[in-house]
mmCIF file of C-alpha atoms in Angstrom:
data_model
loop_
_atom_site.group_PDB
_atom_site.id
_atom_site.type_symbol
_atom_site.label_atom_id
_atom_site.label_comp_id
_atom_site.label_asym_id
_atom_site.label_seq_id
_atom_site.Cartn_x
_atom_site.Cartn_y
_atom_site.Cartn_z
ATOM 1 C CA UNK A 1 -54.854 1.166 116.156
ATOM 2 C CA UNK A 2 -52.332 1.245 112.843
ATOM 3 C CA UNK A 3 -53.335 4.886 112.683
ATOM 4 C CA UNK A 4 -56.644 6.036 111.722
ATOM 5 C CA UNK A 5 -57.283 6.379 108.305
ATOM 6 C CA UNK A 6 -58.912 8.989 106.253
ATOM 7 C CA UNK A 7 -59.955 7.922 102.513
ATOM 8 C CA UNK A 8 -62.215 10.725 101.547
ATOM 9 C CA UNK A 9 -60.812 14.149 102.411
ATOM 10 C CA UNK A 10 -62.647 15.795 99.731
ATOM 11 C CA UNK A 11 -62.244 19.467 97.935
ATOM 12 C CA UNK A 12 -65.313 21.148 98.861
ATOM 13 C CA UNK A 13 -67.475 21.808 95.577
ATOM 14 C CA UNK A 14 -67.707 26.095 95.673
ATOM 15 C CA UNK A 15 -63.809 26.190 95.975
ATOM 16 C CA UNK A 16 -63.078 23.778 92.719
ATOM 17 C CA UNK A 17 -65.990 26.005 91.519
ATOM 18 C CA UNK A 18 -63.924 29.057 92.307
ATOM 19 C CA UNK A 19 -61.140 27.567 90.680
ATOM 20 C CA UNK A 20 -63.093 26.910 87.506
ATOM 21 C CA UNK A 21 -63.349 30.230 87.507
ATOM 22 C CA UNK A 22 -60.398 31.884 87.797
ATOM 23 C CA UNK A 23 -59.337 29.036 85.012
ATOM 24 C CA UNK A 24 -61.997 30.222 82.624
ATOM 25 C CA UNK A 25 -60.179 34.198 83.102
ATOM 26 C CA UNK A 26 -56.762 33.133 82.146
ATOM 27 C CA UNK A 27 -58.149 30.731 79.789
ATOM 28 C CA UNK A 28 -59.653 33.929 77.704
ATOM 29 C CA UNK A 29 -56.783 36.051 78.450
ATOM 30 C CA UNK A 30 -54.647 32.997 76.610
ATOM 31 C CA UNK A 31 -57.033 33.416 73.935
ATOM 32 C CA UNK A 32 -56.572 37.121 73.254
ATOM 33 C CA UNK A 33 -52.998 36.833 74.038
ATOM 34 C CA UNK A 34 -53.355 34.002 70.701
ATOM 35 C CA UNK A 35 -55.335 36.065 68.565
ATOM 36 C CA UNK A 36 -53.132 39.219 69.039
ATOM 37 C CA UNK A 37 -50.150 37.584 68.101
ATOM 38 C CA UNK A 38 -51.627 35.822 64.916
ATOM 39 C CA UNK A 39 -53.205 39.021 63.490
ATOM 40 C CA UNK A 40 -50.148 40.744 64.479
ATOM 41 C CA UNK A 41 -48.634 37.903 62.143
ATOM 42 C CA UNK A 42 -51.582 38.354 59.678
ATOM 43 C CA UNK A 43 -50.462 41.858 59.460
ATOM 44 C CA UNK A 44 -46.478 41.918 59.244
ATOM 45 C CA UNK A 45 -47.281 39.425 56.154
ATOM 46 C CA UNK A 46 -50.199 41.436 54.443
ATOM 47 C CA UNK A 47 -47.055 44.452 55.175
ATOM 48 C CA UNK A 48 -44.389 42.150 53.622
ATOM 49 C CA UNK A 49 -46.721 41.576 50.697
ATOM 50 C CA UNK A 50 -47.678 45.217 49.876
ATOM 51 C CA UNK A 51 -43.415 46.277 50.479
ATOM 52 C CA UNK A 52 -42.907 43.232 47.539
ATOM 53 C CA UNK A 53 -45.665 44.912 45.337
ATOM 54 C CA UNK A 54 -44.219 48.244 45.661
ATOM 55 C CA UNK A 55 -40.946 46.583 44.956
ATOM 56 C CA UNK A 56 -42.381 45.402 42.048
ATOM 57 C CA UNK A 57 -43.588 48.118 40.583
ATOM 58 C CA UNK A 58 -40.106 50.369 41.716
ATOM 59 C CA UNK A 59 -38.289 48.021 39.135
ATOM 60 C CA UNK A 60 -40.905 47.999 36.084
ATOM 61 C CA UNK A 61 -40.882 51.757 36.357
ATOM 62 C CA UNK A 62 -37.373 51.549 36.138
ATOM 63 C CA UNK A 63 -37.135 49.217 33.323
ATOM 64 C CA UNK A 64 -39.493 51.213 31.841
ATOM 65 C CA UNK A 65 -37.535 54.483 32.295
ATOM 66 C CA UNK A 66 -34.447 52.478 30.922
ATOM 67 C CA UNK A 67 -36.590 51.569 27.621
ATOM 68 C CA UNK A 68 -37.523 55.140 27.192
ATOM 69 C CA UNK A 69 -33.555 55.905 27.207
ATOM 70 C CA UNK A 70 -32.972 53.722 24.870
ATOM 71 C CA UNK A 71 -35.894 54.603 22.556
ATOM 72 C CA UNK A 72 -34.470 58.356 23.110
ATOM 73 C CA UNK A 73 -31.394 56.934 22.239
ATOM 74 C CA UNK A 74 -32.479 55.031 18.998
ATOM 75 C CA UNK A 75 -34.573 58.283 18.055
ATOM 76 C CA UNK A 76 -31.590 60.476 17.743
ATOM 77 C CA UNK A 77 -29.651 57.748 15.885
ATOM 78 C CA UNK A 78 -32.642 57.642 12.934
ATOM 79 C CA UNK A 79 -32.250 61.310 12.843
ATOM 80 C CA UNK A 80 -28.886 61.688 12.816
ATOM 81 C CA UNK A 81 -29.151 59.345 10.012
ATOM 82 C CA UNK A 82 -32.108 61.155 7.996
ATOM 83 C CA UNK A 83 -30.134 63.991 8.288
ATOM 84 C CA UNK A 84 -27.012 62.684 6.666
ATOM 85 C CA UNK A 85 -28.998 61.319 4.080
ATOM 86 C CA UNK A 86 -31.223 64.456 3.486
ATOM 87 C CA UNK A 87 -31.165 64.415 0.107
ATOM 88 C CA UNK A 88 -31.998 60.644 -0.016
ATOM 89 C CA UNK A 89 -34.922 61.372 2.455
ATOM 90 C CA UNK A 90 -36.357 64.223 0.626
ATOM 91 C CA UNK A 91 -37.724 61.757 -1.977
ATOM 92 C CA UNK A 92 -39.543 59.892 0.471
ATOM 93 C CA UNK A 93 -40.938 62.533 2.269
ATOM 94 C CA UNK A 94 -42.759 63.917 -0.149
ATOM 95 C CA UNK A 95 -43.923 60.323 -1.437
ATOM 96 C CA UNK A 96 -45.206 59.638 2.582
ATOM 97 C CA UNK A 97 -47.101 63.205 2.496
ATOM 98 C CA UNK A 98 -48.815 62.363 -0.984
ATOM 99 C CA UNK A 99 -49.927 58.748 0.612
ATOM 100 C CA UNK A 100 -51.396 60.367 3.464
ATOM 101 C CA UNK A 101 -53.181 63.061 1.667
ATOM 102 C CA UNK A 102 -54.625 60.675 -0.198
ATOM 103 C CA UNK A 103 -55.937 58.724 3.029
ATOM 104 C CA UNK A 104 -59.702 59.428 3.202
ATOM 105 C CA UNK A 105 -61.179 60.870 6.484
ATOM 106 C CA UNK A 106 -63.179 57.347 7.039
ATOM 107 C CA UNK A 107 -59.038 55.621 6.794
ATOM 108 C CA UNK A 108 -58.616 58.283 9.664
ATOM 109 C CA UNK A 109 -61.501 57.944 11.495
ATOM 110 C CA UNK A 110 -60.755 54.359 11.442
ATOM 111 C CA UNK A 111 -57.422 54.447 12.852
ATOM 112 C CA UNK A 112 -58.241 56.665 15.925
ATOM 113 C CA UNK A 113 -61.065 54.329 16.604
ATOM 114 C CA UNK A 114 -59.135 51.404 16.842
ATOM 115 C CA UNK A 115 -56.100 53.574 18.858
ATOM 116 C CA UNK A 116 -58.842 54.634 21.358
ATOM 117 C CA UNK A 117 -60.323 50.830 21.336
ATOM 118 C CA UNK A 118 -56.730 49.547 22.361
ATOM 119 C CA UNK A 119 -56.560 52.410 25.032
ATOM 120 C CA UNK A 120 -60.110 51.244 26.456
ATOM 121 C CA UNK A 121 -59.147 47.777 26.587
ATOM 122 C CA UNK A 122 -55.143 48.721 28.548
ATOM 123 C CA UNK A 123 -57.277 50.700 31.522
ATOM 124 C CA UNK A 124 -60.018 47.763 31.962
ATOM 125 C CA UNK A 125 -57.442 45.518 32.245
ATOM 126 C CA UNK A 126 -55.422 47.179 34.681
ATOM 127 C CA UNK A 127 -58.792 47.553 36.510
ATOM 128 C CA UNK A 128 -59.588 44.157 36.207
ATOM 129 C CA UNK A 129 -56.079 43.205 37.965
ATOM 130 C CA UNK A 130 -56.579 45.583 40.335
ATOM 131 C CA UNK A 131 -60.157 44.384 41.115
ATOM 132 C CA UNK A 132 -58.485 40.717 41.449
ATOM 133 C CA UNK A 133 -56.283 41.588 43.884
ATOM 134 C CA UNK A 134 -58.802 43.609 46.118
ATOM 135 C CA UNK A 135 -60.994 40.667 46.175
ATOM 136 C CA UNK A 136 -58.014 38.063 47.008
ATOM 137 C CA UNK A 137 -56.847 40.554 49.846
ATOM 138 C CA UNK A 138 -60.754 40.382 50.838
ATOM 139 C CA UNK A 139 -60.425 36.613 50.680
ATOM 140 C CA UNK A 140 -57.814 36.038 52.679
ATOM 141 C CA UNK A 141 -59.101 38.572 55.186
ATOM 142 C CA UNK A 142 -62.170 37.668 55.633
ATOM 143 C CA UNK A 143 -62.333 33.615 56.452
ATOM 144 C CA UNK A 144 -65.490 31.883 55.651
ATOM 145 C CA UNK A 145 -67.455 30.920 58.847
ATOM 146 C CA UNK A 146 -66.326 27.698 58.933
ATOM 147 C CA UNK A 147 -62.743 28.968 58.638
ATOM 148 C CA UNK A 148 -63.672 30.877 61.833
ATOM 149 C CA UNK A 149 -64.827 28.743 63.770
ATOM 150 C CA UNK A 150 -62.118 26.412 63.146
ATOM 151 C CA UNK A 151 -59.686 29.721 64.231
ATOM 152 C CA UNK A 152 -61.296 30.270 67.372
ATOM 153 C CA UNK A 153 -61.473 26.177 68.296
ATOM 154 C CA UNK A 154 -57.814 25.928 67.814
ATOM 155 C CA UNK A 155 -56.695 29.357 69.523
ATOM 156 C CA UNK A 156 -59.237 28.058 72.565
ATOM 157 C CA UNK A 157 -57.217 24.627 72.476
ATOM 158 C CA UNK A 158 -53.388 26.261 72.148
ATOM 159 C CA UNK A 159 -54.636 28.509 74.960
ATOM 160 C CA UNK A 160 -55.372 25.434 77.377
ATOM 161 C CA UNK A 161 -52.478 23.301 76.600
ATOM 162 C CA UNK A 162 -50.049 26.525 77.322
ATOM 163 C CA UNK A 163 -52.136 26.938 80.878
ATOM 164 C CA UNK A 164 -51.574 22.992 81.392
ATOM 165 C CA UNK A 165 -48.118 23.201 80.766
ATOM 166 C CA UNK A 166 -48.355 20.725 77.564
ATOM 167 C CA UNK A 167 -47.414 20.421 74.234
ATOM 168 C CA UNK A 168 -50.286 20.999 71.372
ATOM 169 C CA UNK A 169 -50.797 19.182 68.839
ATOM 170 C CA UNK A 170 -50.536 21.056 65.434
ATOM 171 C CA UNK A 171 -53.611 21.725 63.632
ATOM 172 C CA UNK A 172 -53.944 22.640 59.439
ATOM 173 C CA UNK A 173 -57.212 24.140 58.340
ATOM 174 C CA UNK A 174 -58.794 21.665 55.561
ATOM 175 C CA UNK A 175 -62.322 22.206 54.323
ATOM 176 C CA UNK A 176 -62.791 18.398 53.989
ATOM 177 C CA UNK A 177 -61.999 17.832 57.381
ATOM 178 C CA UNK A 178 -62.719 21.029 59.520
ATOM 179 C CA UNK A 179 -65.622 19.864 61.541
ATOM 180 C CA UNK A 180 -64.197 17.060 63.281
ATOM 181 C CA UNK A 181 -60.603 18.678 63.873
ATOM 182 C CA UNK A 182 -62.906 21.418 65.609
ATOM 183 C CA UNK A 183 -64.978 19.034 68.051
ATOM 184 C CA UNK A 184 -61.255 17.403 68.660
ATOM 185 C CA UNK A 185 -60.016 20.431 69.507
ATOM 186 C CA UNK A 186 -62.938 21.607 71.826
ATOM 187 C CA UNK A 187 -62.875 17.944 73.401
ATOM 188 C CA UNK A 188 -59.305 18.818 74.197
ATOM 189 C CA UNK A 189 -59.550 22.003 75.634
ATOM 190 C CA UNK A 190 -62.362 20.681 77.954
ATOM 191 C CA UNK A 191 -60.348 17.875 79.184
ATOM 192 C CA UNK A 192 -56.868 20.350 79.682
ATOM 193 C CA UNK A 193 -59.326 22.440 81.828
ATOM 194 C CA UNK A 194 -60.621 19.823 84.000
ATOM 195 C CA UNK A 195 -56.878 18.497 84.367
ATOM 196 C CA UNK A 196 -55.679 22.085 84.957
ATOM 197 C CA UNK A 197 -58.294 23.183 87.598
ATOM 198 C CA UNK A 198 -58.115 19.659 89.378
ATOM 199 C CA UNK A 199 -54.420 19.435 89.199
ATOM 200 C CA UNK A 200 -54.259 22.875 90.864
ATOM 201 C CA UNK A 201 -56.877 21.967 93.485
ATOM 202 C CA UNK A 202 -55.384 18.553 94.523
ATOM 203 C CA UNK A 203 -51.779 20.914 94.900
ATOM 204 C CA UNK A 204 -53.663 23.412 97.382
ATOM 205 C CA UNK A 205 -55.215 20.575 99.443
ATOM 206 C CA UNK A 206 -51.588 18.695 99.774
ATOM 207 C CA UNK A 207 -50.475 22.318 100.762
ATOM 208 C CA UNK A 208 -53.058 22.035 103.632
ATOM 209 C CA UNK A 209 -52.205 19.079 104.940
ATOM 210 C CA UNK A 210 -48.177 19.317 105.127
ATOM 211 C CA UNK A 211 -49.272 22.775 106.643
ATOM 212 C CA UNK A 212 -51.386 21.163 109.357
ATOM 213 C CA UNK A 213 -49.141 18.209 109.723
ATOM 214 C CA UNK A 214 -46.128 20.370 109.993
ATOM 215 C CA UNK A 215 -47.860 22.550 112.758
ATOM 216 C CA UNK A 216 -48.178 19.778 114.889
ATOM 217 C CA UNK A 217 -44.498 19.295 114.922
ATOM 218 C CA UNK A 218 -43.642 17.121 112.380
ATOM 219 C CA UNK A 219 -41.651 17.268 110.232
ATOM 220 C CA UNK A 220 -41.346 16.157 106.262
ATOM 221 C CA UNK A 221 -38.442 13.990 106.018
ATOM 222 C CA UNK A 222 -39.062 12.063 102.745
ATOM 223 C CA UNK A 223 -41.592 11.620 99.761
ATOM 224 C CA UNK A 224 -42.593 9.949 96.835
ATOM 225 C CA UNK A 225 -44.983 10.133 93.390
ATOM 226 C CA UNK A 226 -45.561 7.642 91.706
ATOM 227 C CA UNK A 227 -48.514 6.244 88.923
ATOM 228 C CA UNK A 228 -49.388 7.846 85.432
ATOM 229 C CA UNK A 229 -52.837 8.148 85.250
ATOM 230 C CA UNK A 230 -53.801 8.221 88.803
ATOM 231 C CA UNK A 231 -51.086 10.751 90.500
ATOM 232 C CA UNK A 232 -50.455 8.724 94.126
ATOM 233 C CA UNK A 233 -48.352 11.545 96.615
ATOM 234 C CA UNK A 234 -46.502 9.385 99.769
ATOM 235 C CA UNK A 235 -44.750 11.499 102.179
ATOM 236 C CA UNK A 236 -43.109 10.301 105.543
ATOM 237 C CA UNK A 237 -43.480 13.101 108.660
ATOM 238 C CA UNK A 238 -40.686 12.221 111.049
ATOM 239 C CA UNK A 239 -42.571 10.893 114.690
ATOM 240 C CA UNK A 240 -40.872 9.464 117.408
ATOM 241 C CA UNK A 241 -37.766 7.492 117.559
ATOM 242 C CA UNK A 242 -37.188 5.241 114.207
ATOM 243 C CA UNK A 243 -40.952 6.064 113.078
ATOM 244 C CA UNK A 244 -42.873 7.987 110.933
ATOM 245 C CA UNK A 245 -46.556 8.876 110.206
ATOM 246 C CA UNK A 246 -46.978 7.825 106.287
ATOM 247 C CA UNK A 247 -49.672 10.094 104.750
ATOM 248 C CA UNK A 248 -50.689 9.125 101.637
ATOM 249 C CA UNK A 249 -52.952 10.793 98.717
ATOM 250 C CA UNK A 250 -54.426 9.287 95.562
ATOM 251 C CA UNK A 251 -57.747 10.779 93.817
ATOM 252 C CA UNK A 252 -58.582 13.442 96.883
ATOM 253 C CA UNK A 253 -58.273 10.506 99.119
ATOM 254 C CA UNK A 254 -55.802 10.694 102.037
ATOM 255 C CA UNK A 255 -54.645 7.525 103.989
ATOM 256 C CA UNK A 256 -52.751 8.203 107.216
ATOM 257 C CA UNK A 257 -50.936 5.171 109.626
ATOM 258 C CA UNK A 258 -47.435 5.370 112.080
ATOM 259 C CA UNK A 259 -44.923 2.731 110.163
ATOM 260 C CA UNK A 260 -41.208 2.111 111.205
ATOM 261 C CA UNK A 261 -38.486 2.655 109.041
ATOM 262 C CA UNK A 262 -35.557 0.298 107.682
ATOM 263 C CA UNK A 263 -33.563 -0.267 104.607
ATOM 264 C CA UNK A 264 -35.888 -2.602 103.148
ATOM 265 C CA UNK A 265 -40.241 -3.815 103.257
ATOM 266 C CA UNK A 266 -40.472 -6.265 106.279
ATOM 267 C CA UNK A 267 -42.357 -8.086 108.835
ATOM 268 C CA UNK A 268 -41.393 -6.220 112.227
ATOM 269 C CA UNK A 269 -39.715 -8.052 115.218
ATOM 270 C CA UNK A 270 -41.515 -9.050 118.460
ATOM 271 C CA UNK A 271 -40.126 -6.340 120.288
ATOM 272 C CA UNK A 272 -40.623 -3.660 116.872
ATOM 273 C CA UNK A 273 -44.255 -4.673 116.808
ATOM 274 C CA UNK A 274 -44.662 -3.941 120.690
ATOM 275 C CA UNK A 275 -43.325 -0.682 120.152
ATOM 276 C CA UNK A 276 -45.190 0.615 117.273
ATOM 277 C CA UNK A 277 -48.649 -0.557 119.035
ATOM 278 C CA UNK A 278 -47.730 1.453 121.523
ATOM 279 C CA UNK A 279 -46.678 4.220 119.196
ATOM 280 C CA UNK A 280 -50.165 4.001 117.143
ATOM 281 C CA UNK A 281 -52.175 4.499 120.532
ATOM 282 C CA UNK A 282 -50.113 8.227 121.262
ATOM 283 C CA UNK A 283 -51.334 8.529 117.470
ATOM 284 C CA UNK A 284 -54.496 8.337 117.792
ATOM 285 C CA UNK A 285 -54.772 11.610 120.068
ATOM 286 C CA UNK A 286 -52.712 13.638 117.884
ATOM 287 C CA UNK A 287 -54.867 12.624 114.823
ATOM 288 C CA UNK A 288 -58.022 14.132 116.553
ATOM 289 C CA UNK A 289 -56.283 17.567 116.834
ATOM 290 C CA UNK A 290 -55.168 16.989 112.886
ATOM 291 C CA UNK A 291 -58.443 16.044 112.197
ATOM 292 C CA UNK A 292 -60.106 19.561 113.966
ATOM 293 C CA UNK A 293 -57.428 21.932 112.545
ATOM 294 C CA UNK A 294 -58.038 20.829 108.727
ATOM 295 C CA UNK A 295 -61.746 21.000 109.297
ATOM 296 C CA UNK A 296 -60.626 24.874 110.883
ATOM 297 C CA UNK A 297 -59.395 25.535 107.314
ATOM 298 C CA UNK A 298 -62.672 25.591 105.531
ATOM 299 C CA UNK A 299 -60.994 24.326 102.513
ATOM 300 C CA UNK A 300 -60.892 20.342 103.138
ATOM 301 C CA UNK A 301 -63.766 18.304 104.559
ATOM 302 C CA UNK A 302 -63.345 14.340 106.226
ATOM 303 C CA UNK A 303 -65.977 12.263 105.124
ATOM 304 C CA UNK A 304 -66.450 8.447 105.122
ATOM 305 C CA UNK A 305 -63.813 8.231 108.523
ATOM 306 C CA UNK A 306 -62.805 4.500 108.920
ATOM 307 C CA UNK A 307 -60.422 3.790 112.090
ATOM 308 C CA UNK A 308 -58.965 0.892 112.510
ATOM 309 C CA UNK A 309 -57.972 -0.453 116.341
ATOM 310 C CA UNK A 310 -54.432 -0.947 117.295
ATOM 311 C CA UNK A 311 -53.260 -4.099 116.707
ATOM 312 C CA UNK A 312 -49.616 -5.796 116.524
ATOM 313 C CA UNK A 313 -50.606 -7.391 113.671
ATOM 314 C CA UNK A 314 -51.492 -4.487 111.346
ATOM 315 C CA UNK A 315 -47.372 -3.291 112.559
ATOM 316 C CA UNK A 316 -45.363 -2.679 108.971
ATOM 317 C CA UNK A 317 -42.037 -1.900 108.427
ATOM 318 C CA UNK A 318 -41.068 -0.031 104.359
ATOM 319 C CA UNK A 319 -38.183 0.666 103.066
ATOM 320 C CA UNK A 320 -37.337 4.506 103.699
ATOM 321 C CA UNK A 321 -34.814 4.442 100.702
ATOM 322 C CA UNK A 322 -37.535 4.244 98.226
ATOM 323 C CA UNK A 323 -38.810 7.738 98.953
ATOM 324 C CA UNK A 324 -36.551 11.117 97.871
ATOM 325 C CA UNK A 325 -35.475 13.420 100.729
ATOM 326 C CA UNK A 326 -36.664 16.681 101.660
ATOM 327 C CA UNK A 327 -33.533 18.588 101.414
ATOM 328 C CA UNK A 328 -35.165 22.261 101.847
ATOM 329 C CA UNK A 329 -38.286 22.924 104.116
ATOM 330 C CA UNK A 330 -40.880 23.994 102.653
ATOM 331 C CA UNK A 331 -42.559 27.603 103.760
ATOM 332 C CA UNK A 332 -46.340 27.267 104.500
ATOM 333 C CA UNK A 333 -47.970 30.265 104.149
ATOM 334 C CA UNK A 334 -49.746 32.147 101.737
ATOM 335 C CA UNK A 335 -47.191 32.785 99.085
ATOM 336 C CA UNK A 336 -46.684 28.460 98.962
ATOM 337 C CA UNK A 337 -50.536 28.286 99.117
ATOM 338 C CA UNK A 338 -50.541 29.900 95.292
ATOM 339 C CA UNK A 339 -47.411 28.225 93.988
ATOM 340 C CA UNK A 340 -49.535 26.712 90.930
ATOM 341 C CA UNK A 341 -51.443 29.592 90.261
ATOM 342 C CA UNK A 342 -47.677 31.573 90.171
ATOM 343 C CA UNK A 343 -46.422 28.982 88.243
ATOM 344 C CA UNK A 344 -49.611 29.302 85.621
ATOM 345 C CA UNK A 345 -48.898 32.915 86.033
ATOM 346 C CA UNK A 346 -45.067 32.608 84.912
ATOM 347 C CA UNK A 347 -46.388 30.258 81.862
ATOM 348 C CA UNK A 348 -48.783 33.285 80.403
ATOM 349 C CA UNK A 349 -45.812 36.180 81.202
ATOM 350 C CA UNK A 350 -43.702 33.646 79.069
#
């Protein structure tokens, strides 16, 4: 046989569930992390605002103190100047007292209505301004609910692209368009989850099998990713002689075959055929005991098992210069076992 092959080693459904989890709990951490760091924003400018206020007021206090000076100033020049001209002044003095003993009281009354009218109408103002400015720091305090929701949609979506290692999109509150930027945003964040949790999941399983593989004794020599939407993982475990077991995983699905190795793809030679059939029957045994120690795991189940029979025919020879080296072994244990979630972990401390 070419190797039997395995297309449906599967994540069992309580550990992605597990995973889903433990996704959700960082997710919300994100979140808070998010929303601390934007009211902490919220605040340093509301701060910055009130230190440009005080500011404010600092210099029209001082301008106004500067008037006063002057008016001090001005005072004692018109009285320096009445008192050189006394005798001038004496004239008018007494003219100005018989004009306002001649004022009636209802003149008087008049006049101290009107002085008190203007004072009444200075203090509502500056209550009016300062009622204004309450209710715009209210404002901007104190979103609207669609404003909220729209806050907590786009702090759930930054959250899931920093956990999936992406860059976010940038997102601008606008009342006109709010509602669908949220569902775009929520739509996003689901999908980032389900990419994050499955990404992580497909990681632990590969970690299983090069463990499992590597038990048996051999080795990783060589690897390969390739595809965009549909991740496909090729690694070559070095076997006997110029051959090597080629495991490779695409959507959960694992196939596994013995393959010789050369410079270039080609159809084997009489004699490279005869050995590689011979090669794929040793195979076969060891693939039982790989077969019982990943079902030992718990972690990985083989489902849908289709074995082919060793035949000359199904003998392939691939180019090993297409794959990238392993040029440091990798540890299996139980620090490799959580390199994603360390990874995600490294992300958040960031």
């Amino acid at each position: 046989m070419s190797g039997p092959k395995c297309d449906a080693i599967e994540l069992r459904q309580r550990e992605k569930q597990r995973r889903k989890e433990e996704y959700r709990k960082r997710l919300a951490a994100r979140q808070e992390k998010i929303r601390a760091r934007e009211q902490a924003e919220r605040e340093r400018a509301r701060q910055e605002e009130e230190r440009l206020a005080s500011e404010r007021e600092r210099r029209r206090q001082e301008e106004e103190a500067v008037r006063r000076e002057l008016q001090r100033g001005e005072d004692f020049n018109a009285r320096a100047e009445e008192e050189y001209l006394a005798l001038q002044r004496f004239q008018e003095e007494q003219e100005e007292r018989r004009r306002r003993e001649e004022f009636s009281g209802q003149q008087r009354f008049q006049e101290e209505q009107e002085a008190d009218t203007r004072r009444r109408e200075e203090l509502s103002g500056q209550q009016r301004f300062q009622g204004e400015r309450e209710a715009d720091g209210r404002r901007r305090e104190e979103p609207s609910g669609l404003q909220r929701r729209f806050e907590e949609a786009r702090c759930l979506y930054l959250a899931a692209a920093e956990l999936a290692g992406k860059p976010a999109e940038v997102y601008t509150f606008a009342s006109e368009t709010a509602g669908e930027q949220i569902e775009r945003m929520e739509r996003s964040a689901r999908a980032l989850q389900e990419q994050t949790v499955e990404k992580e999941c497909r990681a632990q399983v590969n970690a299983l099998i090069d463990k499992v593989i590597s038990d048996m004794g051999y080795e990783l020599m060589a690897e390969k990713i390739s595809g965009r939407e549909e991740e496909t993982r090729a690694g070559l475990y070095r076997y006997k002689g110029n051959t090597a077991i080629s495991v490779i995983e695409s959507g959960g699905q694992f196939t596994m075959e013995v393959v010789a190795l050369d410079s270039q793809d080609r159809l084997p030679r009489p004699d490279e055929a005869q050995a590689l059939y011979e090669t794929m029957g040793d195979f076969c045994r060891d693939y039982e005991k790989i077969r019982e120690k990943l079902d030992e795991t718990g972690q990985v189940v083989s489902t849908n098992i289709f074995h082919m029979p060793a035949d000359k025919r199904l003998a392939r020879v691939i180019n090993r210069e297409t794959y990238e080296a392993r040029r440091k072994k990798r540890k299996y244990d139980d620090e490799y076992m959580m390199t994603e979630q360390a990874k995600t972990a490294h992300r958040e401390q960031r």
